XYZ file of N, CA, C and O in Angstrom:
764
model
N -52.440 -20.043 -47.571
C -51.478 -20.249 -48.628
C -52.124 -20.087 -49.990
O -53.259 -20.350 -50.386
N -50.924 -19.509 -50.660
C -51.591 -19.473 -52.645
C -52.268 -21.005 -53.023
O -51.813 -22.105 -52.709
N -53.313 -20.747 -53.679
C -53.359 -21.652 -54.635
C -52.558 -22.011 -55.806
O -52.004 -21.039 -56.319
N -52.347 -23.119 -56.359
C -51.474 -23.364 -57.486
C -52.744 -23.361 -59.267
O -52.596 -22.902 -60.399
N -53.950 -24.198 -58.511
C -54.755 -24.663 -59.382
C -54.261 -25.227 -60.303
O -53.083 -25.564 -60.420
N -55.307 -25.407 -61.188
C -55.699 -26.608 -62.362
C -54.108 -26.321 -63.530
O -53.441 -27.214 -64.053
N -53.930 -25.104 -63.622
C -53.446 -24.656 -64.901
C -51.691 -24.053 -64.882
O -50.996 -23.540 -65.760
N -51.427 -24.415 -63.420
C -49.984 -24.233 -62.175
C -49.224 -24.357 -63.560
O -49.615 -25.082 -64.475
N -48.040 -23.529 -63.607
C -46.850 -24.697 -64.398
C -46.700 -23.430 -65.708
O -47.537 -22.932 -66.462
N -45.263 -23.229 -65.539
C -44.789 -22.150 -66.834
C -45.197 -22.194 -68.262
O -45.434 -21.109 -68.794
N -45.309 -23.222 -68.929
C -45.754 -23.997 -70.092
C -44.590 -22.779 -70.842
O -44.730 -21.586 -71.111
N -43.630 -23.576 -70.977
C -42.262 -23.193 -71.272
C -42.157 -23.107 -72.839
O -43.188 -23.657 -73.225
N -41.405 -22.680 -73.998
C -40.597 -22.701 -74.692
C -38.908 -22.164 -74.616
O -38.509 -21.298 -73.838
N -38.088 -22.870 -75.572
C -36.902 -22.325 -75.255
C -36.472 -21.828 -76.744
O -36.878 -22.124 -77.868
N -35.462 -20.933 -76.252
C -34.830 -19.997 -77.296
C -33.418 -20.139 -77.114
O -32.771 -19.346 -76.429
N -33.017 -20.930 -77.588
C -31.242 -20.565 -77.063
C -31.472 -21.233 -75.681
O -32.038 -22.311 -75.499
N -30.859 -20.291 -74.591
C -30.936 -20.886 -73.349
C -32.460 -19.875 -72.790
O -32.939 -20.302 -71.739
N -33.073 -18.838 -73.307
C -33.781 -18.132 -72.719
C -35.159 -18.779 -72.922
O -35.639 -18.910 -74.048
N -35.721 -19.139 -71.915
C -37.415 -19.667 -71.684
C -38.054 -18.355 -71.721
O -37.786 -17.263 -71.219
N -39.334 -18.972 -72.756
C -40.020 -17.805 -72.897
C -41.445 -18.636 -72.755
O -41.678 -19.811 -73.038
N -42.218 -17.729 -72.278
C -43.369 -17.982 -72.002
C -44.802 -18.357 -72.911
O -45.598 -17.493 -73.281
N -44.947 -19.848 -73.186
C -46.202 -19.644 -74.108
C -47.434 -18.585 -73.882
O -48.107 -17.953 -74.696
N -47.461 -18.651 -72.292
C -48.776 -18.438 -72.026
C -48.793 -16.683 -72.624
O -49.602 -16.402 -73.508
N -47.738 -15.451 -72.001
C -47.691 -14.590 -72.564
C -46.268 -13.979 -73.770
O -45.839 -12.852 -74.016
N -45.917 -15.283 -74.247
C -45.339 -14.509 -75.370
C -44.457 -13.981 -75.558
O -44.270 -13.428 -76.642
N -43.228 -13.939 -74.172
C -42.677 -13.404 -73.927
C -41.342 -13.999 -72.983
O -41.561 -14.857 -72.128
N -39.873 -13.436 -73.228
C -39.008 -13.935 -72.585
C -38.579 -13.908 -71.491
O -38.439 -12.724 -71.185
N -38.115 -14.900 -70.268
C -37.982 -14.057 -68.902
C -36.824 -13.246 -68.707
O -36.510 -12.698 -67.650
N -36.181 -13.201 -69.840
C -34.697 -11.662 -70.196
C -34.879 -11.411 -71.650
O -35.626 -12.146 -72.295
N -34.283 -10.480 -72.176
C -34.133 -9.761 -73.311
C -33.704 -11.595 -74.246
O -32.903 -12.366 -73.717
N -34.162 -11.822 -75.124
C -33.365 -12.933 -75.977
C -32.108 -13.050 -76.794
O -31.638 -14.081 -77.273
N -31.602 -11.723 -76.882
C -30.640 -11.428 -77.784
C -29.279 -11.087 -76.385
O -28.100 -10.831 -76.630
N -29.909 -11.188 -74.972
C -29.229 -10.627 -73.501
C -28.864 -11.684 -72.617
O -29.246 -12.832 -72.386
N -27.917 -10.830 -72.169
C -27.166 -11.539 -70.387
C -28.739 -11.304 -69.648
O -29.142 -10.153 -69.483
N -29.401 -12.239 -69.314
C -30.299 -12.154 -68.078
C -29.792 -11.521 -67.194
O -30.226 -10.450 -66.769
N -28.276 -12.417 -66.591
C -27.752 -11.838 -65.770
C -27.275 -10.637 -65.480
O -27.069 -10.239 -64.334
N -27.080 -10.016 -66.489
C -26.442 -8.816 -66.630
C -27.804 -7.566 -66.617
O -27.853 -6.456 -66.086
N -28.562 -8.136 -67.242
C -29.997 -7.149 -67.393
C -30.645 -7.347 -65.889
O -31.280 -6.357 -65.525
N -30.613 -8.264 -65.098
C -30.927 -8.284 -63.874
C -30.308 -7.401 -62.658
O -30.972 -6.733 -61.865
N -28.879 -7.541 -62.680
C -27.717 -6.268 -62.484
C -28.390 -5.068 -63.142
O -28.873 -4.539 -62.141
N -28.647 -4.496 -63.898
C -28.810 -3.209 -64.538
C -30.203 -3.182 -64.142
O -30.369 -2.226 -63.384
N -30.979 -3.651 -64.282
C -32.470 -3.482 -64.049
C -32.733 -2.858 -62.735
O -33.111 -1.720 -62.456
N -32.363 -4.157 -61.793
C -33.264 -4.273 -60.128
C -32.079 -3.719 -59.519
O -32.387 -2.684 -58.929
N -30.476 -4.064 -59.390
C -30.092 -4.062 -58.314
C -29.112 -2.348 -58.517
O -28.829 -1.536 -57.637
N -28.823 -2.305 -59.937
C -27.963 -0.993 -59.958
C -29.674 -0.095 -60.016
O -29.574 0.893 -59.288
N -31.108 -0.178 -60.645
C -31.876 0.511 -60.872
C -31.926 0.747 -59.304
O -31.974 1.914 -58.916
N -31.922 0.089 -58.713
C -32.665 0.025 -57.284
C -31.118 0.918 -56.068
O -31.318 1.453 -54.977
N -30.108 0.813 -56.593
C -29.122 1.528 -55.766
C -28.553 0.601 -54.836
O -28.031 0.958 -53.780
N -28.665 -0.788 -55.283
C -28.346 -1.460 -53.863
C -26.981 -2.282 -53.449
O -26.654 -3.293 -52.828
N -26.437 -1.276 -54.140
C -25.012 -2.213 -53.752
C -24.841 -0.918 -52.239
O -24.479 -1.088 -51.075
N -25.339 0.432 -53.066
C -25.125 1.498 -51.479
C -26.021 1.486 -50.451
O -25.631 1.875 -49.350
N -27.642 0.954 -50.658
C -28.367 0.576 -49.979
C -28.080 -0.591 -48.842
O -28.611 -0.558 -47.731
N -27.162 -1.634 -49.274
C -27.248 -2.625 -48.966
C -26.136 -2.474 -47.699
O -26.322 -2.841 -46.539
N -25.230 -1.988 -48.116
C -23.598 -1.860 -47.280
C -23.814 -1.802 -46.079
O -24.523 -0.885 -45.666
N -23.235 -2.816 -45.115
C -23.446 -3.003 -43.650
C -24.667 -2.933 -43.215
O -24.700 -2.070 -42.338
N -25.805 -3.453 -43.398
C -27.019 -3.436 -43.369
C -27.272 -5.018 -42.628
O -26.937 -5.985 -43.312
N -27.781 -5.242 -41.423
C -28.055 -6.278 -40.570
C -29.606 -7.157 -41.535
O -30.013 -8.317 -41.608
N -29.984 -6.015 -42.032
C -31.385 -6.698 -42.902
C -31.832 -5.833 -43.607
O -31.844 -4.612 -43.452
N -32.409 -6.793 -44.818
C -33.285 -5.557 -46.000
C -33.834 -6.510 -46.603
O -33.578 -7.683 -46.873
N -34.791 -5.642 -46.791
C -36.276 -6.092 -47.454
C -36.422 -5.921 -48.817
O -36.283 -4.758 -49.195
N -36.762 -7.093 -50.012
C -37.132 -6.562 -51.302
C -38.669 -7.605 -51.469
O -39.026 -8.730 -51.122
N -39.169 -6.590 -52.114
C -40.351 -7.776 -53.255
C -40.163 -7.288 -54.642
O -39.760 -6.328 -55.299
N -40.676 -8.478 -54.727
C -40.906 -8.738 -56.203
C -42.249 -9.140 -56.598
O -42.983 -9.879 -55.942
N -42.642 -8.345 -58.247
C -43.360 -8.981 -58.917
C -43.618 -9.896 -59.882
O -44.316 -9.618 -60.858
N -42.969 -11.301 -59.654
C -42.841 -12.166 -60.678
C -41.726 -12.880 -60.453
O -40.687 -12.572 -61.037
N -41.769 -13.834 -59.661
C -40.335 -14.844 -59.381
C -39.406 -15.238 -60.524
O -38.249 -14.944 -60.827
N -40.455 -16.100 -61.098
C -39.763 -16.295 -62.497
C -38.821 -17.383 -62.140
O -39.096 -18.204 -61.265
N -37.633 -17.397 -62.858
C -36.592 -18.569 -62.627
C -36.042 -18.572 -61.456
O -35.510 -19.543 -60.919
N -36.193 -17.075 -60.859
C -34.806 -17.212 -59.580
C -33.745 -15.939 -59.391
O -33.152 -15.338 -58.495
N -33.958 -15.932 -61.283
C -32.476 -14.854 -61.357
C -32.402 -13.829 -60.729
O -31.396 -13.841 -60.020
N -33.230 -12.547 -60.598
C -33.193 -11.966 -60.016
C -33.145 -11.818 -58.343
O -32.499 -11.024 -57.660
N -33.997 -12.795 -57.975
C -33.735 -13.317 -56.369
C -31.835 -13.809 -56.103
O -31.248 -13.680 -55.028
N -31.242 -14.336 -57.336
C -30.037 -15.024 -56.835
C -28.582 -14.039 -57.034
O -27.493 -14.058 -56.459
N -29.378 -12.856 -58.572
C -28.061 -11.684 -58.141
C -28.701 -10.731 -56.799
O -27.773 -10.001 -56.451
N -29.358 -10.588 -56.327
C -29.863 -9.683 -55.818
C -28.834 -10.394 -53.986
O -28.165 -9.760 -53.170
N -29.190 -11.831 -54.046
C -28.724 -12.225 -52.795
C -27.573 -12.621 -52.906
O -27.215 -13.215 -51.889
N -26.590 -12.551 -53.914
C -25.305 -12.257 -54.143
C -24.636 -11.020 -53.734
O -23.698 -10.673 -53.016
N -25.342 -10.610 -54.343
C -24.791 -8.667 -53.802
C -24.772 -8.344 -52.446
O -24.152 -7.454 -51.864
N -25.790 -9.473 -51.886
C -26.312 -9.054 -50.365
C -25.083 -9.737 -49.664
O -24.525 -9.194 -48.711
N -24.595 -11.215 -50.281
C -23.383 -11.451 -49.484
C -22.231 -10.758 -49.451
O -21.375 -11.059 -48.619
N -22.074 -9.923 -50.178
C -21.116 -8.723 -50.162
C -20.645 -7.919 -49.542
O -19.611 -7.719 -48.904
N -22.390 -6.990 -50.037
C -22.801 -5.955 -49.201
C -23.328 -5.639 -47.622
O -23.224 -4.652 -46.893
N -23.930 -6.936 -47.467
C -24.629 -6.786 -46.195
C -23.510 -6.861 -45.025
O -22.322 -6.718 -45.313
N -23.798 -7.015 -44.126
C -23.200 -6.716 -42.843
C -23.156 -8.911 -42.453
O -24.019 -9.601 -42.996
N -22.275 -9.459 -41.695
C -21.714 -10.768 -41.920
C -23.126 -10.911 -40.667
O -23.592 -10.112 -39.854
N -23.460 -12.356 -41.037
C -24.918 -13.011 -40.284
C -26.066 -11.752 -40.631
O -26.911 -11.419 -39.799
N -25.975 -11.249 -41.708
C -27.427 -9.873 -42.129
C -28.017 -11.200 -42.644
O -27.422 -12.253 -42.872
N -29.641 -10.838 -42.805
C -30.581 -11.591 -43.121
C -31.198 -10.559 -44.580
O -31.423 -9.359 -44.420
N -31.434 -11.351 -46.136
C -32.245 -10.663 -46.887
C -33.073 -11.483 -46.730
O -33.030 -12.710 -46.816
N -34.143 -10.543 -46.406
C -35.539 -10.871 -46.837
C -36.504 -11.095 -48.396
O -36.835 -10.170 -49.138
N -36.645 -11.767 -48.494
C -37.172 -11.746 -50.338
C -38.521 -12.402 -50.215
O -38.803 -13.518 -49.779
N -39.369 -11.351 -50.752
C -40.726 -11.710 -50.705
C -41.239 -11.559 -52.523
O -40.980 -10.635 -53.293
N -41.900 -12.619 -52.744
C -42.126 -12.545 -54.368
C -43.684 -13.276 -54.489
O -44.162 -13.985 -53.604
N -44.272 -12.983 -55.615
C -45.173 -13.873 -55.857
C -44.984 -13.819 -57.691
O -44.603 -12.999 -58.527
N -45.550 -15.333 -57.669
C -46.092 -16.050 -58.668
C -46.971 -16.794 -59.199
O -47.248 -17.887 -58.707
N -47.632 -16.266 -60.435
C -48.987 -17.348 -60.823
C -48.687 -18.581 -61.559
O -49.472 -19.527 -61.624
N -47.660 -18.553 -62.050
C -46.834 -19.831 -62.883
C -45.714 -20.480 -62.628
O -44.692 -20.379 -63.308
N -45.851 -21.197 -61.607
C -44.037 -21.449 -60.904
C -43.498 -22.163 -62.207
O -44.285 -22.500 -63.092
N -42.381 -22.345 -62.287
C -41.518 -23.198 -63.076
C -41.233 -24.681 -62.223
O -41.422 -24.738 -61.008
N -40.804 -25.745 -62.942
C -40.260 -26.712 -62.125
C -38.739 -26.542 -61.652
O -37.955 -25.793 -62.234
N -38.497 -27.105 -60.839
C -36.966 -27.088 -60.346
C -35.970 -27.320 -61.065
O -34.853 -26.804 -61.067
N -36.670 -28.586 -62.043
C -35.754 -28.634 -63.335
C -35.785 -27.331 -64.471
O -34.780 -27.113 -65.147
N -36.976 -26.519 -64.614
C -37.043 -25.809 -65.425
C -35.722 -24.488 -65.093
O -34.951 -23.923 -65.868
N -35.922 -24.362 -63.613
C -35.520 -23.281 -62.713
C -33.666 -23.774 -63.236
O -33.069 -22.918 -63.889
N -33.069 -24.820 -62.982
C -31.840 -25.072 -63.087
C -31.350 -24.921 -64.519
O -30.253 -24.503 -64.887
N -32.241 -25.287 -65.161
C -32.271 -25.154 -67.172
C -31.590 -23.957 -66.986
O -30.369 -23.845 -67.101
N -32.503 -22.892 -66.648
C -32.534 -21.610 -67.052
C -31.496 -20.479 -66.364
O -31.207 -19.302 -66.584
N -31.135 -21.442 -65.476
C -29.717 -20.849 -64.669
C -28.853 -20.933 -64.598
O -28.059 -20.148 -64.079
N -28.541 -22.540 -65.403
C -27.097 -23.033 -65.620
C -26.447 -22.274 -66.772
O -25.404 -22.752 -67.219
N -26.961 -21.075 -67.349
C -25.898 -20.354 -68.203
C -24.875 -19.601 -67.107
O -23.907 -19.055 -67.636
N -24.945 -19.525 -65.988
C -24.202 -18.585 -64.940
C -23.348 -19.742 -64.309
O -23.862 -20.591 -63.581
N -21.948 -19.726 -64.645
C -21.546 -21.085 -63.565
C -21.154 -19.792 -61.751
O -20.836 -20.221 -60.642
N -21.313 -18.598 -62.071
C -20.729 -18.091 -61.215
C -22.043 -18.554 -60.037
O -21.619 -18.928 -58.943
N -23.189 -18.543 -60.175
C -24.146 -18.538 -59.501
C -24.691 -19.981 -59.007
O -25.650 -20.065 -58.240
N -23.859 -21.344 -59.616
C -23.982 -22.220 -59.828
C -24.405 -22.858 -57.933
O -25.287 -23.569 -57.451
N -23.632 -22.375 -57.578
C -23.855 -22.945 -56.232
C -25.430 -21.850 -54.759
O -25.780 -21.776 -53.581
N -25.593 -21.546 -55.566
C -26.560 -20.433 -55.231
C -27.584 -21.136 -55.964
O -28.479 -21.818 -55.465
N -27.395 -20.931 -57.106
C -28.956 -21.643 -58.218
C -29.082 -23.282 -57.574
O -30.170 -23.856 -57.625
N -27.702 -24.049 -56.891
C -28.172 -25.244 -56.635
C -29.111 -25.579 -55.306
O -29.886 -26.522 -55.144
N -28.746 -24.378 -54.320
C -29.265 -24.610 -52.687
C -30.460 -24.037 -53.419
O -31.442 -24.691 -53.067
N -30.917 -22.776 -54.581
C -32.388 -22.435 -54.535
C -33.278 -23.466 -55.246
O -34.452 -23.524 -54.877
N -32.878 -24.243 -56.171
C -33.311 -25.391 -56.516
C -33.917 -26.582 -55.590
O -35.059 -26.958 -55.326
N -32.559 -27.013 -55.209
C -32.660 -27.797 -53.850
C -34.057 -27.434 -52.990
O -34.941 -28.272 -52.815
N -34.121 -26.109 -52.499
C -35.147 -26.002 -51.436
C -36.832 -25.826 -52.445
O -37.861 -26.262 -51.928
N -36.874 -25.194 -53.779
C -37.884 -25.109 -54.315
C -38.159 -26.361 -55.048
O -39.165 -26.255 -55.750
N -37.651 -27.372 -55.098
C -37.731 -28.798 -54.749
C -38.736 -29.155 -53.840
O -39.883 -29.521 -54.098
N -38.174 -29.006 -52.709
C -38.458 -29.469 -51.131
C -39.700 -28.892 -50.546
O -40.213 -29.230 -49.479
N -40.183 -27.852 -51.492
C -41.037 -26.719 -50.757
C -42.233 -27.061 -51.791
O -43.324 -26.602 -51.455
N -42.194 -27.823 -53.039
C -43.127 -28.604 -53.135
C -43.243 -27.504 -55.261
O -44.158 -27.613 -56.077
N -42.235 -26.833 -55.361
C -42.386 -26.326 -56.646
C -43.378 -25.335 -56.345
O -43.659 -24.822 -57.428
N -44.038 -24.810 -55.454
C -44.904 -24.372 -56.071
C -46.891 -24.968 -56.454
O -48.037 -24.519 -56.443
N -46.269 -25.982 -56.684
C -47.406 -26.584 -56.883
C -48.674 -26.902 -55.512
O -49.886 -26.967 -55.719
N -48.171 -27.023 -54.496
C -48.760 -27.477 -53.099
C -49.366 -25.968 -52.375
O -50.318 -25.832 -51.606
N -48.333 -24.819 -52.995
C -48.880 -23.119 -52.314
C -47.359 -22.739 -52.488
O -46.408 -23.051 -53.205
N -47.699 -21.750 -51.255
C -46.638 -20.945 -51.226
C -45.032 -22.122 -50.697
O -44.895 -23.206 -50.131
N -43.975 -20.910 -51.399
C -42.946 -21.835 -51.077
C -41.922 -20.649 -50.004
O -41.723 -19.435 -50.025
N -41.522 -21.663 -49.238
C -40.564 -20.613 -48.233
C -39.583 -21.430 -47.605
O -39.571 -22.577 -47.157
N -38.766 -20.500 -47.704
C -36.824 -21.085 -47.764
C -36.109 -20.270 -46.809
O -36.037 -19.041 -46.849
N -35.461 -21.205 -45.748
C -34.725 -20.266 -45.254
C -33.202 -21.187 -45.588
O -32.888 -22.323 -45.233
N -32.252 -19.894 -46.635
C -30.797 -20.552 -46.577
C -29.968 -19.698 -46.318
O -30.395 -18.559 -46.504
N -28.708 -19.778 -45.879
C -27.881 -18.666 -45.155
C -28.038 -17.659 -45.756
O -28.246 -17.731 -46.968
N -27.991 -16.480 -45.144
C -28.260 -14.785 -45.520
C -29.488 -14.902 -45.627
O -29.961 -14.058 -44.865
N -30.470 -15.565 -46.230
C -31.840 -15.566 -46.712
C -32.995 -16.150 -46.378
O -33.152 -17.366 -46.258
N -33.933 -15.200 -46.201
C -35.431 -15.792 -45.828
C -35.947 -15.085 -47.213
O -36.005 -13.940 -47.662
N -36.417 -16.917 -47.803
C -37.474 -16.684 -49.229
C -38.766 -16.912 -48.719
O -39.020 -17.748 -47.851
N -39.722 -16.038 -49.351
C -41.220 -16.056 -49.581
C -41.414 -16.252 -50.810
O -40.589 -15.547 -51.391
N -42.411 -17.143 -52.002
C -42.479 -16.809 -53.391
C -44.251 -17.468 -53.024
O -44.617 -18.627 -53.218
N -44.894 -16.604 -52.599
C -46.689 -16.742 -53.023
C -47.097 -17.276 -54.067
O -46.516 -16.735 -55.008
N -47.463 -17.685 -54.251
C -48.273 -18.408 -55.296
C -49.565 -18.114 -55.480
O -50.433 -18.483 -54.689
N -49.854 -17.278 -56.764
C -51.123 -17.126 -57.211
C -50.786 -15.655 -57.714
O -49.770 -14.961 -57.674
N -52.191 -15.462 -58.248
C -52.211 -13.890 -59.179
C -51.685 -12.681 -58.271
O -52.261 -12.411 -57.217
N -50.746 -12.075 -58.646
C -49.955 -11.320 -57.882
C -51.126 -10.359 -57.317
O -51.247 -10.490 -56.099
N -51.852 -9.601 -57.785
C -53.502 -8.548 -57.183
C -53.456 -8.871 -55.456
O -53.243 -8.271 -54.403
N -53.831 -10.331 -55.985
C -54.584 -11.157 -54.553
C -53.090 -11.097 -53.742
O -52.873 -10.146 -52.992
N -52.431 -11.788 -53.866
C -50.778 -12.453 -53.261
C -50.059 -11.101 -52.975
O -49.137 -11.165 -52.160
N -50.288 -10.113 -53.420
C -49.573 -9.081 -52.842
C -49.491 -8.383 -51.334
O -48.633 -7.798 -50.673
N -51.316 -8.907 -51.121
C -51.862 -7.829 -50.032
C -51.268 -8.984 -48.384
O -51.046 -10.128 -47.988
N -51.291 -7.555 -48.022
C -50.248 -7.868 -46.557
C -48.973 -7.839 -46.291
O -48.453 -7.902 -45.177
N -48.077 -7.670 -48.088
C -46.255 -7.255 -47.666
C -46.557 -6.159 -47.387
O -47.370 -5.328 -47.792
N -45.453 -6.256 -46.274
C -45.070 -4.760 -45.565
C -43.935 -4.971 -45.387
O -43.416 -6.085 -45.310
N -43.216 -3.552 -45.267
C -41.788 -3.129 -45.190
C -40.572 -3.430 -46.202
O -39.377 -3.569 -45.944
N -41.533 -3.512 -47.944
C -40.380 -3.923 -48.455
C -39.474 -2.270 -48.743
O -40.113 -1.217 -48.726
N -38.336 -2.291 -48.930
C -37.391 -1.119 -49.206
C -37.056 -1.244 -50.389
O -36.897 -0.067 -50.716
N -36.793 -1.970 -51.441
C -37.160 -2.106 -53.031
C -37.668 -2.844 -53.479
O -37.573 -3.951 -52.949
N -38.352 -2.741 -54.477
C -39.231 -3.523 -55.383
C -38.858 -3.904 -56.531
O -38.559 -2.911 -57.195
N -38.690 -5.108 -57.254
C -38.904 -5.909 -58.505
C -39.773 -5.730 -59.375
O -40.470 -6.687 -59.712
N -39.935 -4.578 -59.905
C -41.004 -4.499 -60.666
C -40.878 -5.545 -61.863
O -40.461 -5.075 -62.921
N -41.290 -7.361 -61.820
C -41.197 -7.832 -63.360
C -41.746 -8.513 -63.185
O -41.891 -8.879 -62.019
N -42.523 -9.236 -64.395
C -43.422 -10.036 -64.664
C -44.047 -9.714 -66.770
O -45.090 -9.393 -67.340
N -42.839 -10.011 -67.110
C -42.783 -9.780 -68.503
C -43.865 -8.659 -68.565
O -44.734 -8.205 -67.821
N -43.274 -8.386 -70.099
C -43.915 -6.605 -70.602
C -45.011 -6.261 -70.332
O -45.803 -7.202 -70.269
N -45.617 -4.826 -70.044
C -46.997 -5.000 -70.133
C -47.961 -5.306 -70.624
O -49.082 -5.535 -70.170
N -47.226 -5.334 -72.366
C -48.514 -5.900 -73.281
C -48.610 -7.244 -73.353
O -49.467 -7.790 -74.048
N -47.536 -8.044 -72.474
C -47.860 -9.451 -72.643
C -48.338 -9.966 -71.624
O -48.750 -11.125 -71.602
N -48.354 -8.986 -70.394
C -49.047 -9.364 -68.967
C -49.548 -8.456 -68.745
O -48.784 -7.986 -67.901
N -50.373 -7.721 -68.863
C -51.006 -6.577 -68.367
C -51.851 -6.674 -66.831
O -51.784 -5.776 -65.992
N -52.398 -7.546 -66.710
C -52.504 -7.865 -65.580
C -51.899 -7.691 -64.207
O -52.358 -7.464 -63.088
N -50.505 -7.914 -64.796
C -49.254 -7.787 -64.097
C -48.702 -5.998 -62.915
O -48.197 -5.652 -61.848
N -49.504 -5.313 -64.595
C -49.622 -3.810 -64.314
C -50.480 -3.197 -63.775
O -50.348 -2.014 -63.460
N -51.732 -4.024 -63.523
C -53.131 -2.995 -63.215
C -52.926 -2.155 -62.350
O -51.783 -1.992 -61.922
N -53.894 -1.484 -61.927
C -54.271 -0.243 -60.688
C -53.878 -1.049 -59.334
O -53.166 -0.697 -58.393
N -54.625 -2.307 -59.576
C -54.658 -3.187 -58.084
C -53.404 -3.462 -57.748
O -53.081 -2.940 -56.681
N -52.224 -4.363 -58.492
C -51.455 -4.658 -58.412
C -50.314 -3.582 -57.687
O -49.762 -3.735 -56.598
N -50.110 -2.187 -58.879
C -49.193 -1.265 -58.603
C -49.860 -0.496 -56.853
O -49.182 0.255 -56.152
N -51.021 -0.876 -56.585
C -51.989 -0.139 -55.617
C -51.448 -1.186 -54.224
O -51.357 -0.775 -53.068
N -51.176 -2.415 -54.622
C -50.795 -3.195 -53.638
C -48.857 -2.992 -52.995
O -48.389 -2.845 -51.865
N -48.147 -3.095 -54.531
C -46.474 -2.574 -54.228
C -46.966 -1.391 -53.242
O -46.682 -1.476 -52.048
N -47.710 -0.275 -53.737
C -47.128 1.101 -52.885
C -47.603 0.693 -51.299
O -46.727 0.825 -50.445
N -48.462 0.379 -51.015
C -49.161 -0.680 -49.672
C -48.137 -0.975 -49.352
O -47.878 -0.507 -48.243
N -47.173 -1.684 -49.868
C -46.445 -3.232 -49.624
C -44.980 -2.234 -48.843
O -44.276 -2.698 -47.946
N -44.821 -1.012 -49.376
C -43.369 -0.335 -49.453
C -43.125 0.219 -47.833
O -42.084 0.801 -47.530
């Protein structure tokens, strides 16, 4: 399992409703934006997956950078839709900075549509220890969560079979890390 270590923990500011990150400087959506809506446009229309998804018994995504949730919670919205009835999404993510559960609900309660979705992912990243203890893993209807814990480089190696990827983990100039050789060297591995 990930380590959390000494230094675990988002170290938050807020903007409005958008948390932005002391550590790099940066917001986990556009600040002036629908998260929600930039999450839709980003991952799930960038990624094709409302046609990807359609009658599909199971599908695989990772991600780079959990973050609050949002993207894990439109992504498994769409899947209740799209997928095929008892389909399983798979969601595999890692993170070096979990948020708290309270932070996670802060930052989600601008969506009442998602409200009951943001409460069972709360609920279980609660239960699964934040983050803080290692990796956290959730199984709630439609969904099996993975969210690793630790520097995505390391935490990447060993996904296999994801079919789209999350490329996020704020900008490159505020995480570069996020971007290296290793990292992007691990997604194509991971695909």
């Amino acid at each position: 399992p990930g380590e959390a270590g000494p230094d675990s923990g988002a170290a938050l500011d807020w903007r409005g409703r958008v948390p932005v990150s002391r550590r790099h400087g940066d917001g986990y959506w556009s600040l002036d934006g629908d998260g929600l809506a930039e999450a839709r446009h980003v991952f799930l229309d960038g990624n094709d997956l409302a046609a990807r998804m359609a009658g599909r018994r199971a599908f695989r995504i990772g991600e780079t950078g959990f973050g609050t949730g949002l993207n894990l919670l439109a992504a498994w919205a769409l899947w209740r839709e799209r997928g095929a009835p008892g389909g399983v999404l798979s969601y595999v993510s890692v993170e070096a900075h979990p948020l708290t559960a309270a932070e996670m609900a802060q930052a989600l309660g601008a969506w009442p549509e998602l409200s009951a979705a943001a409460e069972a992912l709360r609920g279980a990243w609660a239960a699964g220890g934040e983050g803080r203890r290692g990796d956290v893993r959730a199984t709630l209807p439609g969904l099996a969560l993975e969210v690793r814990i630790g520097e995505a480089a390391a935490r990447l190696a060993g996904i296999a079979g994801v079919e789209a990827w999350f490329l996020d983990g704020f900008a490159p100039a505020a995480n570069p890390e996020m971007w290296s050789p290793a990292v992007l060297e691990a997604v194509a591995r991971g695909t």
